Tab-separated table of C-alpha atoms and ligand atoms in Angstrom:
chain	number	residue	atom	x	y	z
C	19	MET	CA	8.202	101.533	27.200
C	20	PRO	CA	7.145	97.309	27.325
C	21	LEU	CA	6.340	97.509	31.597
C	22	ASP	CA	4.228	100.316	31.297
C	23	GLU	CA	2.239	98.639	28.127
C	24	LEU	CA	1.885	95.719	30.551
C	25	LEU	CA	0.869	97.373	33.498
C	26	ASP	CA	-1.660	99.275	31.139
C	27	ALA	CA	-3.052	96.313	29.574
C	28	VAL	CA	-3.522	94.802	33.133
C	29	GLY	CA	-5.823	97.771	34.113
C	30	ARG	CA	-7.860	97.454	30.866
C	31	VAL	CA	-8.243	93.996	31.522
C	32	ALA	CA	-9.245	94.100	34.985
C	33	LEU	CA	-12.014	96.577	34.159
C	34	GLU	CA	-13.571	94.190	31.559
C	35	ILE	CA	-13.181	91.246	34.046
C	36	ARG	CA	-14.991	93.627	36.931
C	37	ASP	CA	-18.084	94.264	34.033
C	38	GLY	CA	-18.181	90.052	33.582
C	39	LEU	CA	-18.085	88.991	37.213
C	40	SER	CA	-22.100	89.135	37.438
C	41	ALA	CA	-22.558	86.824	34.470
C	42	HIS	CA	-19.635	84.180	36.026
C	43	ARG	CA	-20.985	84.076	39.380
C	44	GLY	CA	-22.325	80.595	40.772
C	45	THR	CA	-20.926	78.610	38.194
C	46	GLU	CA	-18.611	75.607	38.882
C	47	THR	CA	-16.944	73.980	36.530
C	48	GLY	CA	-16.420	70.705	38.260
C	49	GLN	CA	-13.077	70.992	37.413
C	50	GLU	CA	-9.787	71.779	39.846
C	51	ASN	CA	-7.281	73.598	39.576
C	52	PRO	CA	-3.157	72.465	39.111
C	53	SER	CA	-3.257	73.064	42.566
C	54	GLY	CA	-6.322	70.602	43.343
C	55	GLU	CA	-8.890	73.101	44.350
C	56	ARG	CA	-12.244	73.886	42.995
C	57	GLN	CA	-11.985	75.692	39.917
C	58	LEU	CA	-15.072	78.016	39.049
C	59	ALA	CA	-16.267	78.808	35.884
C	60	ALA	CA	-15.262	82.614	37.043
C	61	ASP	CA	-11.574	81.322	37.246
C	62	VAL	CA	-11.350	79.666	33.837
C	63	TRP	CA	-13.194	82.811	31.836
C	64	ALA	CA	-10.712	85.342	33.836
C	65	ASP	CA	-7.591	83.096	33.062
C	66	GLU	CA	-8.271	82.764	29.344
C	67	ARG	CA	-9.480	86.836	29.012
C	68	VAL	CA	-5.773	87.799	31.191
C	69	ARG	CA	-4.095	85.272	29.160
C	70	ALA	CA	-4.999	86.764	25.373
C	71	ARG	CA	-4.415	90.564	26.636
C	72	LEU	CA	-0.964	90.329	28.281
C	73	LEU	CA	0.513	87.816	25.844
C	74	ASP	CA	-0.498	90.455	23.146
C	75	VAL	CA	1.834	92.925	24.360
C	76	PRO	CA	5.038	94.016	22.990
C	77	GLY	CA	7.798	92.117	25.076
C	78	VAL	CA	5.579	89.584	26.990
C	79	VAL	CA	6.992	86.731	26.231
C	80	GLY	CA	5.391	84.102	28.839
C	81	TYR	CA	2.250	83.538	30.579
C	82	ALA	CA	1.838	81.306	33.739
C	83	SER	CA	-0.940	81.128	35.931
C	84	GLU	CA	-2.718	79.210	38.837
C	85	GLU	CA	-5.326	77.909	36.749
C	86	ARG	CA	-3.243	75.993	33.934
C	87	SER	CA	-0.666	73.243	34.628
C	88	THR	CA	2.165	74.646	32.085
C	89	ALA	CA	3.950	78.268	31.966
C	90	ASP	CA	2.960	79.248	27.906
C	91	VAL	CA	5.835	80.589	26.491
C	92	HIS	CA	5.851	82.531	22.790
C	93	GLY	CA	8.591	82.025	20.070
C	94	GLU	CA	12.086	80.769	20.296
C	95	ASP	CA	12.984	83.732	22.871
C	96	ALA	CA	12.644	83.483	26.162
C	97	ASP	CA	14.103	87.613	26.499
C	98	GLY	CA	11.337	89.413	27.806
C	99	TYR	CA	8.770	89.260	30.593
C	100	HIS	CA	7.587	85.941	31.645
C	101	VAL	CA	4.454	87.092	33.907
C	102	ALA	CA	2.765	84.927	36.413
C	103	VAL	CA	-0.869	85.779	36.978
C	104	ASP	CA	-3.553	85.157	39.864
C	105	PRO	CA	-6.436	85.945	37.623
C	106	LEU	CA	-9.500	86.362	40.062
C	107	ASP	CA	-7.388	85.659	43.285
C	108	GLY	CA	-9.669	85.310	46.182
C	109	SER	CA	-12.318	83.982	43.724
C	110	SER	CA	-14.795	82.020	46.510
C	111	ASN	CA	-15.392	85.400	47.784
C	112	LEU	CA	-17.495	85.958	44.762
C	113	ALA	CA	-20.312	84.100	45.976
C	114	THR	CA	-21.101	86.437	49.061
C	115	ASN	CA	-20.021	89.875	46.864
C	116	ASN	CA	-16.915	90.285	49.525
C	117	PRO	CA	-13.871	91.974	47.636
C	118	LEU	CA	-11.403	90.093	45.173
C	119	GLY	CA	-8.945	91.047	42.814
C	120	ILE	CA	-5.853	89.916	40.421
C	121	LEU	CA	-2.451	89.079	41.464
C	122	PHE	CA	0.444	89.572	38.799
C	123	GLY	CA	4.553	89.327	38.982
C	124	ALA	CA	6.529	90.210	35.869
C	125	TYR	CA	9.792	88.031	35.983
C	126	ASP	CA	12.624	88.472	33.968
C	127	ARG	CA	13.488	84.769	33.017
C	128	PRO	CA	11.265	81.681	32.333
C	129	LEU	CA	9.044	80.124	35.047
C	130	PRO	CA	9.553	78.943	37.984
C	131	ALA	CA	11.502	81.506	38.966
C	132	ALA	CA	12.918	83.230	42.456
C	133	GLY	CA	10.795	86.727	43.761
C	134	ARG	CA	14.314	88.407	42.843
C	135	HIS	CA	14.285	88.349	39.611
C	136	LEU	CA	10.659	90.357	39.452
C	137	VAL	CA	10.796	93.249	37.620
C	138	ALA	CA	7.505	94.761	38.691
C	139	SER	CA	4.750	92.670	40.643
C	140	GLY	CA	0.596	94.082	41.559
C	141	TYR	CA	-2.683	93.959	42.405
C	142	VAL	CA	-6.002	95.084	41.213
C	143	LEU	CA	-8.759	95.019	43.727
C	144	PHE	CA	-12.326	95.083	43.413
C	145	GLY	CA	-13.433	97.031	46.334
C	146	PRO	CA	-15.584	99.717	46.726
C	147	LEU	CA	-13.275	101.356	43.912
C	148	THR	CA	-11.275	99.556	41.998
C	149	THR	CA	-7.680	100.367	42.329
C	150	MET	CA	-4.830	98.891	40.886
C	151	THR	CA	-1.708	98.856	43.368
C	152	VAL	CA	1.959	98.437	41.250
C	153	ALA	CA	5.504	98.060	42.777
C	154	ARG	CA	8.289	98.861	40.286
C	155	ASP	CA	11.545	100.447	40.360
C	156	GLY	CA	11.823	100.551	44.431
C	157	THR	CA	8.393	102.266	44.409
C	158	VAL	CA	4.788	101.518	45.118
C	159	SER	CA	1.757	103.408	43.366
C	160	GLU	CA	-1.982	103.090	43.746
C	161	TYR	CA	-4.152	103.927	41.126
C	162	LEU	CA	-7.716	104.349	40.314
C	163	LEU	CA	-9.271	101.897	37.300
C	164	GLU	CA	-11.860	103.975	35.496
C	165	ARG	CA	-13.480	103.451	32.530
C	166	ASP	CA	-13.219	106.161	30.253
C	167	THR	CA	-10.205	108.233	31.165
C	168	ASN	CA	-6.966	109.204	29.288
C	169	HIS	CA	-4.709	108.254	32.301
C	170	THR	CA	-2.182	104.986	31.846
C	171	PRO	CA	-2.809	102.612	33.908
C	172	GLY	CA	-5.301	104.515	35.733
C	173	ARG	CA	-5.531	107.794	37.539
C	174	LEU	CA	-2.754	108.067	39.746
C	175	LEU	CA	-4.121	108.247	43.646
C	176	GLU	CA	-0.919	108.025	45.480
C	177	GLN	CA	3.132	107.749	44.850
C	178	GLY	CA	5.867	106.303	47.478
C	179	LEU	CA	3.398	104.118	49.186
C	180	GLN	CA	4.891	102.949	52.779
C	181	LEU	CA	3.404	101.131	55.580
C	182	PRO	CA	2.430	103.024	58.097
C	183	ALA	CA	5.223	103.000	60.991
C	184	GLU	CA	2.672	102.517	63.880
C	185	PRO	CA	0.578	99.224	62.992
C	186	THR	CA	-2.588	98.402	63.920
C	187	VAL	CA	-4.391	95.447	61.938
C	188	PHE	CA	-4.094	91.588	61.394
C	189	GLY	CA	-4.986	88.654	59.514
C	190	ILE	CA	-4.251	85.170	59.653
C	191	GLY	CA	-5.737	82.451	57.247
C	192	GLY	CA	-6.287	78.652	58.826
C	193	SER	CA	-8.263	78.205	61.556
C	194	ALA	CA	-6.291	78.762	65.198
C	195	PRO	CA	-5.814	74.661	65.998
C	196	GLU	CA	-4.075	74.263	62.981
C	197	TRP	CA	-1.391	76.738	63.748
C	198	GLN	CA	1.920	75.582	65.051
C	199	LYS	CA	1.916	76.369	69.058
C	200	PRO	CA	4.406	79.305	68.621
C	201	LEU	CA	2.441	81.411	65.790
C	202	ARG	CA	-0.994	80.608	68.223
C	203	GLU	CA	1.546	82.535	71.339
C	204	TYR	CA	2.591	85.290	68.676
C	205	VAL	CA	-0.655	85.959	67.755
C	206	ARG	CA	-2.261	86.290	71.785
C	207	SER	CA	0.683	88.494	72.033
C	208	LEU	CA	-0.355	90.795	69.149
C	209	GLU	CA	-4.186	91.052	70.523
C	210	GLY	CA	-4.674	94.130	72.225
C	211	ARG	CA	-2.258	95.776	70.321
C	212	LEU	CA	-3.710	95.144	67.080
C	213	LYS	CA	-7.127	94.484	65.752
C	214	GLN	CA	-7.846	91.849	64.115
C	215	ARG	CA	-9.792	91.289	60.413
C	216	TYR	CA	-9.669	88.968	58.049
C	217	ALA	CA	-11.106	89.145	54.280
C	218	GLY	CA	-10.418	85.777	53.030
C	219	ALA	CA	-8.945	87.293	49.546
C	220	LEU	CA	-5.238	87.880	49.375
C	221	VAL	CA	-5.153	91.278	47.304
C	222	ALA	CA	-7.648	92.602	50.084
C	223	ASP	CA	-6.000	91.255	53.568
C	224	VAL	CA	-2.329	92.980	52.009
C	225	ASN	CA	-4.588	96.029	50.836
C	226	GLN	CA	-5.520	96.964	54.417
C	227	VAL	CA	-1.619	96.063	55.453
C	228	LEU	CA	-0.433	98.521	53.330
C	229	GLY	CA	-3.106	100.923	54.270
C	230	TYR	CA	-3.239	100.832	58.092
C	231	GLY	CA	0.422	98.883	59.085
C	232	GLY	CA	0.137	95.405	60.628
C	233	MET	CA	0.722	91.898	59.187
C	234	PHE	CA	-0.959	89.285	56.786
C	235	ALA	CA	0.008	85.713	57.334
C	236	TYR	CA	-1.022	82.333	55.613
C	237	PRO	CA	0.861	80.002	57.680
C	238	GLN	CA	1.791	76.451	57.958
C	239	LEU	CA	-0.966	74.321	58.893
C	240	ARG	CA	-1.047	70.669	60.283
C	241	SER	CA	-2.548	69.772	57.322
C	242	ARG	CA	-0.880	71.866	55.163
C	243	PRO	CA	2.930	71.867	55.598
C	244	ASP	CA	3.722	73.998	52.891
C	245	GLY	CA	0.708	76.509	53.969
C	246	LYS	CA	-1.561	77.175	51.288
C	247	LEU	CA	-0.547	80.246	48.956
C	248	ARG	CA	1.343	79.495	45.920
C	249	LEU	CA	5.062	81.090	45.777
C	250	LEU	CA	4.850	82.396	41.837
C	251	PHE	CA	1.669	83.672	41.649
C	252	GLU	CA	0.641	84.672	45.278
C	253	GLY	CA	3.513	84.958	47.683
C	254	ASN	CA	6.375	86.355	45.528
C	255	PRO	CA	4.382	89.537	44.369
C	256	VAL	CA	2.960	90.345	47.811
C	257	ALA	CA	6.323	90.088	49.106
C	258	HIS	CA	7.681	92.493	46.457
C	259	ILE	CA	5.029	94.751	47.076
C	260	ILE	CA	5.343	95.184	50.783
C	261	GLU	CA	9.468	95.083	50.636
C	262	THR	CA	9.396	97.862	48.564
C	263	ALA	CA	6.837	100.034	50.507
C	264	GLY	CA	9.008	99.267	53.676
C	265	GLY	CA	8.094	96.230	55.328
C	266	ARG	CA	9.178	92.812	55.321
C	267	SER	CA	8.207	88.963	54.320
C	268	SER	CA	9.483	85.732	55.369
C	269	ASN	CA	8.630	82.231	54.565
C	270	GLY	CA	8.877	81.233	58.507
C	271	GLU	CA	12.930	81.680	58.547
C	272	GLN	CA	14.381	84.054	55.186
C	273	SER	CA	12.517	86.778	52.534
C	274	LEU	CA	9.898	85.027	50.464
C	275	LEU	CA	11.680	86.734	47.573
C	276	ASP	CA	15.134	84.388	48.178
C	277	VAL	CA	12.946	80.966	48.411
C	278	PRO	CA	14.328	79.024	45.386
C	279	ALA	CA	11.353	78.736	42.959
C	280	GLU	CA	11.445	74.340	42.157
C	281	ARG	CA	7.777	73.886	40.883
C	282	LEU	CA	5.315	76.268	39.085
C	283	HIS	CA	2.686	75.218	41.614
C	284	GLN	CA	5.128	75.255	44.544
C	285	ARG	CA	3.308	76.506	47.667
C	286	VAL	CA	4.856	78.515	50.727
C	287	PRO	CA	3.841	79.962	53.909
C	288	VAL	CA	3.734	83.849	53.471
C	289	HIS	CA	4.013	86.332	56.612
C	290	VAL	CA	4.258	89.788	55.592
C	291	GLY	CA	3.757	93.350	57.352
C	292	ASN	CA	5.541	95.682	59.560
C	293	SER	CA	9.259	94.486	60.083
C	294	GLU	CA	9.280	94.284	63.531
C	295	LEU	CA	6.287	92.100	63.457
C	296	ILE	CA	7.573	89.590	60.997
C	297	GLU	CA	11.371	89.881	62.593
C	298	GLY	CA	8.944	89.219	66.072
C	299	LEU	CA	7.149	86.389	64.271
C	300	GLU	CA	10.624	84.772	62.745
C	301	ARG	CA	12.039	85.013	66.039
C	302	ALA	CA	8.795	83.098	67.769
C	303	LEU	CA	9.066	80.371	64.912
C	304	ALA	CA	12.972	79.994	65.582
C	305	GLU	CA	12.495	79.091	69.650
C	306	SER	CA	9.896	76.812	68.907
I	3	FDP	P1	-9.481	81.722	47.184
I	3	FDP	O1	-9.252	80.400	47.451
I	3	FDP	O2	-10.922	81.977	47.156
I	3	FDP	O3	-9.539	82.156	45.709
I	3	FDP	O4	-5.894	82.363	46.405
I	3	FDP	C1	-6.317	81.504	47.321
I	3	FDP	C2	-7.250	82.247	48.334
I	3	FDP	O5	-8.163	82.269	48.243
I	3	FDP	C3	-6.423	83.833	48.884
I	3	FDP	O6	-6.899	84.564	47.915
I	3	FDP	C4	-6.671	84.035	50.150
I	3	FDP	O7	-5.700	85.064	51.155
I	3	FDP	C5	-7.103	82.461	50.648
I	3	FDP	O8	-7.078	81.190	49.302
I	3	FDP	C6	-8.483	82.134	51.868
I	3	FDP	O9	-8.520	81.004	51.785
I	3	FDP	P2	-9.204	80.551	53.502
I	3	FDP	O10	-10.880	80.009	52.794
I	3	FDP	O11	-8.753	79.145	54.040
I	3	FDP	O12	-9.107	81.674	54.272
């Protein structure tokens, strides 16, 4: 099945990228990506690798990434998977050897497209273990990625992942003085009940929410009214994973999966986690 082949290809290229990270550490390109952020040599290198591997998969007709300004669509036929990728999510963590990974979403139509058109999404986490977490067909599964294994896309660690009912952690990007006042107050109401943990890489921050239950947000900031994260490459895939695992996502008003996608590199405020926490947050923002 093409989707299995796509996931297998993500797993294989992830291991290549993990092996090449040390060689690409610490080098700047002096360029910016299409969102105007500093581009590291590792970002560009990972993007080239992932693009080549994924466009080789039968059934993948389009590739878009945070690192290139336009989507790359192959052939006349737009039918097939259009893959949106953050090839090195959290790449600023490379300098300090903190966790980072790869984020991807496979859409059933040309990009930009809303998150409801995702057929699968997932992330690879380069942590103490290299794992791939995938949402497809209404189920979230976690795989261990290893070399020399017969398992594809990796050794199954868990199937049917659900957010724990009792949340324990939260992590929020940006600095508190930059948050809207209702968010600051909402966060204060969580202190004491939840533990604050922030990794600075979306894949790691979402992974701990999936494991422990809780909330992750990269909200609207005073200096960034649309937040920092990109809808197609970051917001939608994590929303799809967290919603499939029984949680909720929001841009502050509605599910991220319903946010209309107008531009490839569109930013969006991201809030994901246990339903009660995201509903509470939406209420707090609406009352302001
Ligand atoms: P990075 O800039 O290192 O690539 O993709 C953007 C991202 O990381 C996310 O992975 C992460 O959640 C966020 O930015 C971290 O931003 P801050 O440095 O502002 O915390």
